[in-house]
Each structure stands twice: as structure tokens, then as C-alpha cells.
mmCIF file of C-alpha atoms in Angstrom:
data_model
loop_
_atom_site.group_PDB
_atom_site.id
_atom_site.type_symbol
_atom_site.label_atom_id
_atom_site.label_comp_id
_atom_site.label_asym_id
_atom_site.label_seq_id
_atom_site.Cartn_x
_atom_site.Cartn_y
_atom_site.Cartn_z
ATOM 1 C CA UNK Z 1 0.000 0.000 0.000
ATOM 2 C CA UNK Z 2 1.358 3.533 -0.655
ATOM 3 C CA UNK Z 3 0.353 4.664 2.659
ATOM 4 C CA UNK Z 4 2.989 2.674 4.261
ATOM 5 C CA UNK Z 5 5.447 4.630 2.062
ATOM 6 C CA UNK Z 6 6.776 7.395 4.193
ATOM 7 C CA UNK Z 7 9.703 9.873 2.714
ATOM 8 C CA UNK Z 8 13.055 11.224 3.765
ATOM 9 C CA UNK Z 9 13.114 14.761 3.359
ATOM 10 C CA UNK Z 10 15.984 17.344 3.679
ATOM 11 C CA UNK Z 11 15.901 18.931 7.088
ATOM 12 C CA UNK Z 12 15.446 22.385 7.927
ATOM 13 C CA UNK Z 13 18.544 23.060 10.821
ATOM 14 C CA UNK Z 14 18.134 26.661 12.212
ATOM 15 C CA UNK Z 15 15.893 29.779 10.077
ATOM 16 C CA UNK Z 16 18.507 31.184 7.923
ATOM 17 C CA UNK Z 17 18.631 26.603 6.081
ATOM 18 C CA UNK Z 18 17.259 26.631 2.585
ATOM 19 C CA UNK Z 19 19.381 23.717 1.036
ATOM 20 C CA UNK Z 20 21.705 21.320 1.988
ATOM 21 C CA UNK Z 21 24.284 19.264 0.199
ATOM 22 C CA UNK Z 22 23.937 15.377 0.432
ATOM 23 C CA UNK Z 23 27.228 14.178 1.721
ATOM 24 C CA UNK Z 24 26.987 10.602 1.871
ATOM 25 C CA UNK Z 25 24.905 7.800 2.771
ATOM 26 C CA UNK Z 26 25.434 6.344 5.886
ATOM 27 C CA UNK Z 27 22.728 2.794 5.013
ATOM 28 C CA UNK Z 28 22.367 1.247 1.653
ATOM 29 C CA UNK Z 29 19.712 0.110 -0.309
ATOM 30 C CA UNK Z 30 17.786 -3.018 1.643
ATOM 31 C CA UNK Z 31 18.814 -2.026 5.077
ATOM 32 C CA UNK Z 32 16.578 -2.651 7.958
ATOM 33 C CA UNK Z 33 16.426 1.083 9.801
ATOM 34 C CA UNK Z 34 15.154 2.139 13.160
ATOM 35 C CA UNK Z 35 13.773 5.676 14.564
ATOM 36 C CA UNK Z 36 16.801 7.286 15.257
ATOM 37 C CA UNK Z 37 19.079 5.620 12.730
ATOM 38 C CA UNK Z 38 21.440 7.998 11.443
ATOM 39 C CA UNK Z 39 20.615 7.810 7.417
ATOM 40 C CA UNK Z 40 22.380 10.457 5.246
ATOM 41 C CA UNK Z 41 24.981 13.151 6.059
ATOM 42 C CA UNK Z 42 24.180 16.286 5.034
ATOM 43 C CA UNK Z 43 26.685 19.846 4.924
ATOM 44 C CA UNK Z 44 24.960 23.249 4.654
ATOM 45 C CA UNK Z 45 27.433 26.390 5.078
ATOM 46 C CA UNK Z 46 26.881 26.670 8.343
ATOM 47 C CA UNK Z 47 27.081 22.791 9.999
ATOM 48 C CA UNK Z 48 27.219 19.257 9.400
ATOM 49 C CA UNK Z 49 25.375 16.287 10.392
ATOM 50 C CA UNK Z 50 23.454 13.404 9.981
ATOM 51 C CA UNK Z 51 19.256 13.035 8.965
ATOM 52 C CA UNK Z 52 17.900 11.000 11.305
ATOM 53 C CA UNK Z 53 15.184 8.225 10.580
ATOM 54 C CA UNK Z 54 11.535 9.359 11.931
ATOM 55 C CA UNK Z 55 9.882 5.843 11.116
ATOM 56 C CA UNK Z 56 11.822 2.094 10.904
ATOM 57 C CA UNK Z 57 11.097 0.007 8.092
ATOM 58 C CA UNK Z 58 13.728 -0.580 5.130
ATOM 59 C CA UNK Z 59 15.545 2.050 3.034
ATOM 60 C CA UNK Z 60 13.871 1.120 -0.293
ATOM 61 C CA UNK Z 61 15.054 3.887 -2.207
ATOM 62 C CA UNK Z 62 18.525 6.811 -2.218
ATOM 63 C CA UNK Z 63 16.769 9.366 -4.252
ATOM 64 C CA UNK Z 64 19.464 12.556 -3.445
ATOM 65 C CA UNK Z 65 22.929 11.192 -4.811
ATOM 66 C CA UNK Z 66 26.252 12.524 -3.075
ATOM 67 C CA UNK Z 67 27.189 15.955 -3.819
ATOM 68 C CA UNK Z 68 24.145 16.909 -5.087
ATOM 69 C CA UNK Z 69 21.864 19.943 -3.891
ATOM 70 C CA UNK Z 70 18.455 19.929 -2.556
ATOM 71 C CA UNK Z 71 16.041 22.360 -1.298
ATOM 72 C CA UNK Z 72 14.401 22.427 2.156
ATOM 73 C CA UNK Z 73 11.574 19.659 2.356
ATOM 74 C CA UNK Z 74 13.779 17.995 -0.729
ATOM 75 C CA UNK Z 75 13.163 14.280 -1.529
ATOM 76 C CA UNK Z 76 16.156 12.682 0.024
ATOM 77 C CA UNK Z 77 15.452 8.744 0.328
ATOM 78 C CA UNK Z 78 11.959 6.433 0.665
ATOM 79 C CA UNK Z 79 11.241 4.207 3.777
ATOM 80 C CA UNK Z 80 8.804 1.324 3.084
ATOM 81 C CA UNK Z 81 8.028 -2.372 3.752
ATOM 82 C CA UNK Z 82 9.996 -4.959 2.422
ATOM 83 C CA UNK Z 83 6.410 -6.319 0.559
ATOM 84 C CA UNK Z 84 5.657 -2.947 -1.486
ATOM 85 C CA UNK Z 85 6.111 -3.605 -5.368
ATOM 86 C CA UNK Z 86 8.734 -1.428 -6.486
ATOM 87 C CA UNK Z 87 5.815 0.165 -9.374
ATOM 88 C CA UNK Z 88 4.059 1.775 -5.595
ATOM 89 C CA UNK Z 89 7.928 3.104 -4.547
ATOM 90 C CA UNK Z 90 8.079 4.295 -8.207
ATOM 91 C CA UNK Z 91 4.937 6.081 -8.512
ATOM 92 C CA UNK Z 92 5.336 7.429 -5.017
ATOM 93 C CA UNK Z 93 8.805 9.024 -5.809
ATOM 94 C CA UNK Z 94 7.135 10.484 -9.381
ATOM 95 C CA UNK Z 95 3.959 12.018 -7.639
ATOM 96 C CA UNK Z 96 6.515 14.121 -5.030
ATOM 97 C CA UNK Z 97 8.965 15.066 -7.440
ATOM 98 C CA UNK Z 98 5.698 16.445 -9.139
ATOM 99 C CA UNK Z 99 3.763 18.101 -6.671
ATOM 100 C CA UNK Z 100 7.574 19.596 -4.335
ATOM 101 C CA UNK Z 101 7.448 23.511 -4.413
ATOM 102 C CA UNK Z 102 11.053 24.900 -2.838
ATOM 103 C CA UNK Z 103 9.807 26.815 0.236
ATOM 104 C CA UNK Z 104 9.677 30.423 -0.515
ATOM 105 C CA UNK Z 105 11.865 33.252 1.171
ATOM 106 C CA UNK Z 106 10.152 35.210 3.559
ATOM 107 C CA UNK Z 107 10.765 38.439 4.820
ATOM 108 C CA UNK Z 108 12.687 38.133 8.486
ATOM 109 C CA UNK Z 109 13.344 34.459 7.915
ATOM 110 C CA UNK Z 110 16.879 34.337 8.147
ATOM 111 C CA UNK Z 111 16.607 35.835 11.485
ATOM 112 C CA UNK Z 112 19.457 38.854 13.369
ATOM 113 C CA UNK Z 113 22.268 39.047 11.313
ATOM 114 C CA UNK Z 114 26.130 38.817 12.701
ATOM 115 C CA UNK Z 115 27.663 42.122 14.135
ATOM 116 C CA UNK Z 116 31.295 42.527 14.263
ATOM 117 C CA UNK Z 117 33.437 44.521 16.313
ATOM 118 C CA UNK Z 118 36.976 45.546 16.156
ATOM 119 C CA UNK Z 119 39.401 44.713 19.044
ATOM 120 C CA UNK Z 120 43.101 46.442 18.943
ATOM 121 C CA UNK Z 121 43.320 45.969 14.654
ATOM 122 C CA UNK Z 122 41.527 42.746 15.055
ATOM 123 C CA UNK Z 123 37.827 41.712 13.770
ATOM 124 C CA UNK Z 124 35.635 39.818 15.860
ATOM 125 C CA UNK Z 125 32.371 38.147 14.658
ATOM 126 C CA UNK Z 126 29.212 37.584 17.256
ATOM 127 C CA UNK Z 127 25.805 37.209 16.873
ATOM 128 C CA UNK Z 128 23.767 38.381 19.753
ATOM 129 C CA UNK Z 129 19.762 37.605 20.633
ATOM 130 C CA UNK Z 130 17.447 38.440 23.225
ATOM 131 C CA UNK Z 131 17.029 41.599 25.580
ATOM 132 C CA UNK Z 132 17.474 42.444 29.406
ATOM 133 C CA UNK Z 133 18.633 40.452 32.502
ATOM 134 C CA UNK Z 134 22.715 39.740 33.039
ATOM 135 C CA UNK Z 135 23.804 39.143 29.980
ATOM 136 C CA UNK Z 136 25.379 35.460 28.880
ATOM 137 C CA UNK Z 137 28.110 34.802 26.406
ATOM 138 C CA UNK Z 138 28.298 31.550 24.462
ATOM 139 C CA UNK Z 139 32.559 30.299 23.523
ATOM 140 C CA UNK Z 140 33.172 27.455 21.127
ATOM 141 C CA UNK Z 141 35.161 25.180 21.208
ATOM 142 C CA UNK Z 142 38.374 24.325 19.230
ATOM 143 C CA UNK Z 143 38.022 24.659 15.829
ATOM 144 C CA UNK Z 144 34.418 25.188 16.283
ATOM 145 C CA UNK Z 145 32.613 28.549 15.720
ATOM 146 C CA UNK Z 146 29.011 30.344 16.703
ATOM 147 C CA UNK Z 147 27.226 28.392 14.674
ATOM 148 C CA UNK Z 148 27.823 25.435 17.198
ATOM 149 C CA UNK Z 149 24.928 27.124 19.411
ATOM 150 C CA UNK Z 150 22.604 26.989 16.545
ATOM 151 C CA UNK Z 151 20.117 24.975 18.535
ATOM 152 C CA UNK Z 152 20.233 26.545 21.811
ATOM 153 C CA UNK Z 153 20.898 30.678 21.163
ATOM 154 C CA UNK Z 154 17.645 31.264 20.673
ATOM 155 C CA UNK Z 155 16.073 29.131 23.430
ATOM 156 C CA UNK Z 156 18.552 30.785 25.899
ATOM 157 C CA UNK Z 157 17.657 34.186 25.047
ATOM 158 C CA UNK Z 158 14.282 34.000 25.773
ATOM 159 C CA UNK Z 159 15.500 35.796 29.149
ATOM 160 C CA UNK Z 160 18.144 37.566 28.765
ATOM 161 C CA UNK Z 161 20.827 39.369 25.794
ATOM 162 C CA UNK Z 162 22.927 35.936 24.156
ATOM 163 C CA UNK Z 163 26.061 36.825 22.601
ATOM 164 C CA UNK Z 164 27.644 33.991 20.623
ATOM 165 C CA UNK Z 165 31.042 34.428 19.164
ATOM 166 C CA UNK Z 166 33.952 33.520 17.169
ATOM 167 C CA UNK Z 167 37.195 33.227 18.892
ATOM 168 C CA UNK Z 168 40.084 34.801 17.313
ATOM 169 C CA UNK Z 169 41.322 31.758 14.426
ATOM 170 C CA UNK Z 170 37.889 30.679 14.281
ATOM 171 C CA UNK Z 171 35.084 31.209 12.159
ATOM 172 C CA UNK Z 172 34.596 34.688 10.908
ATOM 173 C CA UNK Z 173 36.557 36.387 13.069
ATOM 174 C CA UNK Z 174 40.380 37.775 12.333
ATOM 175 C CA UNK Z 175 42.959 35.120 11.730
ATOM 176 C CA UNK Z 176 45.715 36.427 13.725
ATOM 177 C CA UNK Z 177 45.848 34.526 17.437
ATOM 178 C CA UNK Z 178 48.749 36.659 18.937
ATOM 179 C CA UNK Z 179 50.501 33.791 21.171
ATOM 180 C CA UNK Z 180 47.523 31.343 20.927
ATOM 181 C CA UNK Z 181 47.608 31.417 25.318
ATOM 182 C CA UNK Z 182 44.775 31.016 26.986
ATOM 183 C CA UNK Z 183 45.563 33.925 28.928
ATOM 184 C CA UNK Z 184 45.431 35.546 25.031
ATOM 185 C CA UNK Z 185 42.163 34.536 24.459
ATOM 186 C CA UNK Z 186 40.899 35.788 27.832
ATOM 187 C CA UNK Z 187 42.162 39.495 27.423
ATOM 188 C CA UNK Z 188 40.253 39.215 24.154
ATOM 189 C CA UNK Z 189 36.889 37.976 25.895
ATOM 190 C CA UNK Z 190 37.707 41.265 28.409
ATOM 191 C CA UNK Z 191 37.972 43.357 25.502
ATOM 192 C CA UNK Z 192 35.010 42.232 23.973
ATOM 193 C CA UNK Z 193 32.839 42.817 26.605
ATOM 194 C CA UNK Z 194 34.839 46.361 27.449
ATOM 195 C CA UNK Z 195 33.877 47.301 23.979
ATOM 196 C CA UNK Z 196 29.947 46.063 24.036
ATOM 197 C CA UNK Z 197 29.744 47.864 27.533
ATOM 198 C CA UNK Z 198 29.566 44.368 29.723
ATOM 199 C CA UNK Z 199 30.080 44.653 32.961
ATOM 200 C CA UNK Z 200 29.169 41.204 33.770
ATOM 201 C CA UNK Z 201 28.174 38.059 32.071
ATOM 202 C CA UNK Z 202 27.205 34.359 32.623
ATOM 203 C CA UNK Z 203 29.778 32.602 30.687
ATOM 204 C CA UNK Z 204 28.633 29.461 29.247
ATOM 205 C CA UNK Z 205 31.243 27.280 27.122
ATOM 206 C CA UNK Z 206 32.297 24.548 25.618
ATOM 207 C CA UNK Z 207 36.219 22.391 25.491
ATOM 208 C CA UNK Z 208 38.452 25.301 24.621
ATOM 209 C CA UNK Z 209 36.341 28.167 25.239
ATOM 210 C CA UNK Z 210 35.758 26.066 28.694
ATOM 211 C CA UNK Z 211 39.418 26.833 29.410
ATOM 212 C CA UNK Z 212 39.111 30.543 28.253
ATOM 213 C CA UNK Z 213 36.190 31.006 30.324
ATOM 214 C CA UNK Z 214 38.362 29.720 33.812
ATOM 215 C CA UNK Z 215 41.222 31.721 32.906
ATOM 216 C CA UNK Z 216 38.879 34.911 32.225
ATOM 217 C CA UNK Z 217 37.294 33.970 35.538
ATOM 218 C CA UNK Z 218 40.465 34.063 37.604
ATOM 219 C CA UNK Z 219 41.918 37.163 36.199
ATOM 220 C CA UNK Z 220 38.069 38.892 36.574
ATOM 221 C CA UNK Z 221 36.078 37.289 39.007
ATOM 222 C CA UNK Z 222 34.046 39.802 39.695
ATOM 223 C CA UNK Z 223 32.935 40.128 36.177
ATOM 224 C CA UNK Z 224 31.830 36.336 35.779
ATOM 225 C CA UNK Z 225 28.135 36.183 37.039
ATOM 226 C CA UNK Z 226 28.381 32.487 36.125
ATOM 227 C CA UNK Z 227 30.334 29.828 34.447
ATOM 228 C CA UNK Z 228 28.355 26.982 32.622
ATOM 229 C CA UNK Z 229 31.533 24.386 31.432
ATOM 230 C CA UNK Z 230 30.371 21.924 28.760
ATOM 231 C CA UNK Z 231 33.036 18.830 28.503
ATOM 232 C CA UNK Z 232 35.791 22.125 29.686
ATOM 233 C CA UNK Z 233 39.501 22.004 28.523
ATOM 234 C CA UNK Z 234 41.937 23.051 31.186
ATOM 235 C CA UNK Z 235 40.741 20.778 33.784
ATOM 236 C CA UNK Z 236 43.338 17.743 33.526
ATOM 237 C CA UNK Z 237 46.881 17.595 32.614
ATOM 238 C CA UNK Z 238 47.276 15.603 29.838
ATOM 239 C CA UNK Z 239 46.920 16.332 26.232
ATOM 240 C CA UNK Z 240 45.863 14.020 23.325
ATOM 241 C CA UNK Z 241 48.071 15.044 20.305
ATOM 242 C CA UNK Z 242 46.820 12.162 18.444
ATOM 243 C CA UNK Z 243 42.997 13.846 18.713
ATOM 244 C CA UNK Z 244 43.733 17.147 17.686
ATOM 245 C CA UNK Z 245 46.223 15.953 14.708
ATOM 246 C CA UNK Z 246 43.103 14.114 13.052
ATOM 247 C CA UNK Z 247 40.646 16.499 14.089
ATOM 248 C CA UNK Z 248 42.523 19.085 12.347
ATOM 249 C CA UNK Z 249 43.295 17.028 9.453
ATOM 250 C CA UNK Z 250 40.015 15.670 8.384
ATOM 251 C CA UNK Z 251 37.881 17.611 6.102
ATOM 252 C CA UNK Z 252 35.017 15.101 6.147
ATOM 253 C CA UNK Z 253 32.329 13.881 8.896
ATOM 254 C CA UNK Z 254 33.330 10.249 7.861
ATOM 255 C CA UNK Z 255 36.679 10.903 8.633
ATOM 256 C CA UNK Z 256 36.261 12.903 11.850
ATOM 257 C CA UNK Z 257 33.931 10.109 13.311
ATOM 258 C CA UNK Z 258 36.533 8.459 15.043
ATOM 259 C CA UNK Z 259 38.572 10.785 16.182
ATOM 260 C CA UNK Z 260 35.596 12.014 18.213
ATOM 261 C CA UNK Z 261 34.804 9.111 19.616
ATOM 262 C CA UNK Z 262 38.152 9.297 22.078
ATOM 263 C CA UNK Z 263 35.843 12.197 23.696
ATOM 264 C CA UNK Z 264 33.053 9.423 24.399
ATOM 265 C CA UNK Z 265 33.805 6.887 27.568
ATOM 266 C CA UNK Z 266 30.860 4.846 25.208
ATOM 267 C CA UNK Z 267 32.292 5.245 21.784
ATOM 268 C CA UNK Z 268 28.412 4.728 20.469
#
């Protein structure tokens, strides 16, 4: 029956998504999927991850190919029981193809737009949401940028002012690191809230920016309402040379995979 024939569709991650580039498949043709199952990887200029299967049944069809393209709400795959005639998966896939409209641009859709500010010669990207209480400041981790709040910036600024940033290296914020010291990075958190006019924040932060955040907090702990430490650098003694070497090296989610699974006590 064609009801039992439920699609894969391209995701829409965060307001400002309208496509996303089909990376690779992660199950083949014939495999037996649950909810959950991670299906197809998927890069957009901002982040990359994984689809996720909403229903279990068997991955009859790949209908986006690698490196190709799509559109929000895009046709990606088909999910369907091992008993439906192919003809039912084929007129299924025909009768979408047909009938998908790309969503339309609306006015205000991509959401607030990044700010920069310069600090001593140097440009420093943020994005900031929300209005009123003590403000917070969200700091990335290594090699990460603002984007990696994407799902929670919004949600946390439904009570106060959110500033996200890029740390100097990182995203789109000036290249130049000076020393590359933690201590480096802090002065550059003080001047960035010297030249927003913070007198205070809730500093919430994640691996490196974990570390910036502690050293910020013992040169200035009266200007650290909070810290919020997410899986926080600085906090041990050892450092894994091997991690960061293939972190930095890989330039695909495949090949990152198991380089972050050292951070995982349960690699699955």
C-alpha cells in the first residue's frame, strides 16, 4: 500500500537553512532502519550532520545522490516495507517530485544578522539575541565557531541578551591569534565585553572556550556572574596530540567520526 510509504526529506537546521548538500549515505539500499538511525549526512554552510530516521522500516530507495543539492523539504530517500512492489515506490517518488514547491523566502526568515566589532586591529564576529537580565556569552570550542549554538541561542535568550562568538582563528573572526595562550584569548573575551559595555556576564562554554572562560574567571572574578563548562579544557593535565592531529586534518564527517569518539567513555 502507498500509505505505508513514508519519505526522507531534507531537514530544515536553524531559520537562515534553505538547502543542503547530500554528503553521503550512511545505510544502503535493503537495510533494515530504526527511529533514530542515522541515514544520510548532510553539509549546509553553516554545519554538518546526519538526517535521522523518523519511522523504521527498510531504506527502499537513495533518491538525493552525493554531492548533489536539494532544497528544504527535498526528496532525500523512501522508507517502506519490504512487501511494497517497487511500481508503488516508483509512482510514489514520481507524484513528489511532481507536486515539491522549494519553500519560498520570507521576509525576516533568516533571522538577526552577525555584528562585528573591532578589538586592537583585530575583527571579531558575534551574533547576539534576546534583551534584558545579566547578559550570557556563548565560547566554542576548538576549531568550532558560533554556529555550534545553533540549537540553543535562541532558546537561551528567551530571558536575557545571548552573545555567541567567534574566537580569534575561528570562524569569521580575524585570523591572527597573537601567542595562541589562553591567557590571550581571555584578554580578548575582556575586551570584547569592554567594547559592548559588559560589565558582567554568565559565561557558558564549551572544550576550549571552557578553558578561556576559567582563565577569564580568575583574572576577573568579579565580572563572571556564572560559568556553565560543557566537557571544559583546562581541567586535567594531559593532552591528546593524536585527537587534535586528526581532528585538524580531516575535512570530512566520515573521517572525523573516530577521532571524536576518544571524547566518548561509550564510543556509540
Amino acid at each position: 500500500m502507498s500509505g505505508a510509504i513514508r519519505p526522507i526529506t531534507m531537514p530544515k537546521w536553524g531559520l537562515s537553512m534553505k538547502e543542503g548538500k547530500v554528503a553521503d549515505w550512511l545505510v544502503e539500499e535493503g537495510e533494515e532502519i530504526a527511529p533514530g538511525d542515522e541515514l544520510v549526512d548532510v553539509e549546509t554552510e553553516k554545519i554538518s550532520s546526519a538526517v535521522e530516521a523518523a519511522d523504521g522500516g527498510l531504506l527502499r530507495r537513495q533518491v538525493g545522490q552525493p554531492g548533489e543539492v536539494l532544497s528544504v523539504g527535498a526528496l532525500l530517500g523512501v522508507i517502506a516495507a519490504a512487501d511494497t512492489p517497487d511500481s508503488e515506490i516508483d509512482a510514489f517518488i514520481a507524484e513528489f517530485q511532481a507536486s515539491y514547491v522549494p519553500p519560498a523566502e520570507e521576509e525576516g526568515e533568516e533571522g538577526p544578522a552577525t555584528e562585528t566589532v573591532e578589538l586592537d586591529g583585530r575583527a571579531l564576529r558575534y551574533l547576539v539575541r534576546g534583551e534584558g537580565g545579566v547578559p550570557a556569552i556563548l565560547i566554542h570550542g576548538f576549531g568550532g565557531d558560533l554556529n555550534n549554538w545553533l540549537f540553543n541561542h535562541e532558546a537561551l535568550a528567551a530571558k536575557r541578551t545571548v552573545y555567541a562568538l567567534d574566537l580569534p582563528g575561528h570562524g569569521g573572526s580575524a585570523k591572527q591569534v597573537g601567542d595562541g595562550t589562553l591567557d590571550e584569548f581571555a584578554q580578548t573575551l575582556g575586551a570584547f565585553m569592554d567594547a559592548l559595555d559588559l560589565a558582567q556576564a554568565h559565561l557558558v562554554a564549551h572544550s576550549l572556550g571552557g578553558a578561556v572562560a576559567i582563565a577569564f574567571a580568575q583574572a576577573h572574578p568579579g565580572r563572571v556572574a556564572s560559568l556553565t563548562l560543557i566537557a571544559s579544557a583546562g581541567l586535567g593535565t594531559e593532552i591528546n596530540g593524536e585527537y587534535i592531529t586528526g581532528f585538524i586534518e580531516a575535512e570530512r564527517r566520515k573521517e572525523i567520526k573516530p577521532h571524536l569518539e576518544k571524547l566518548f567513555a561509550d564510543p556509540s
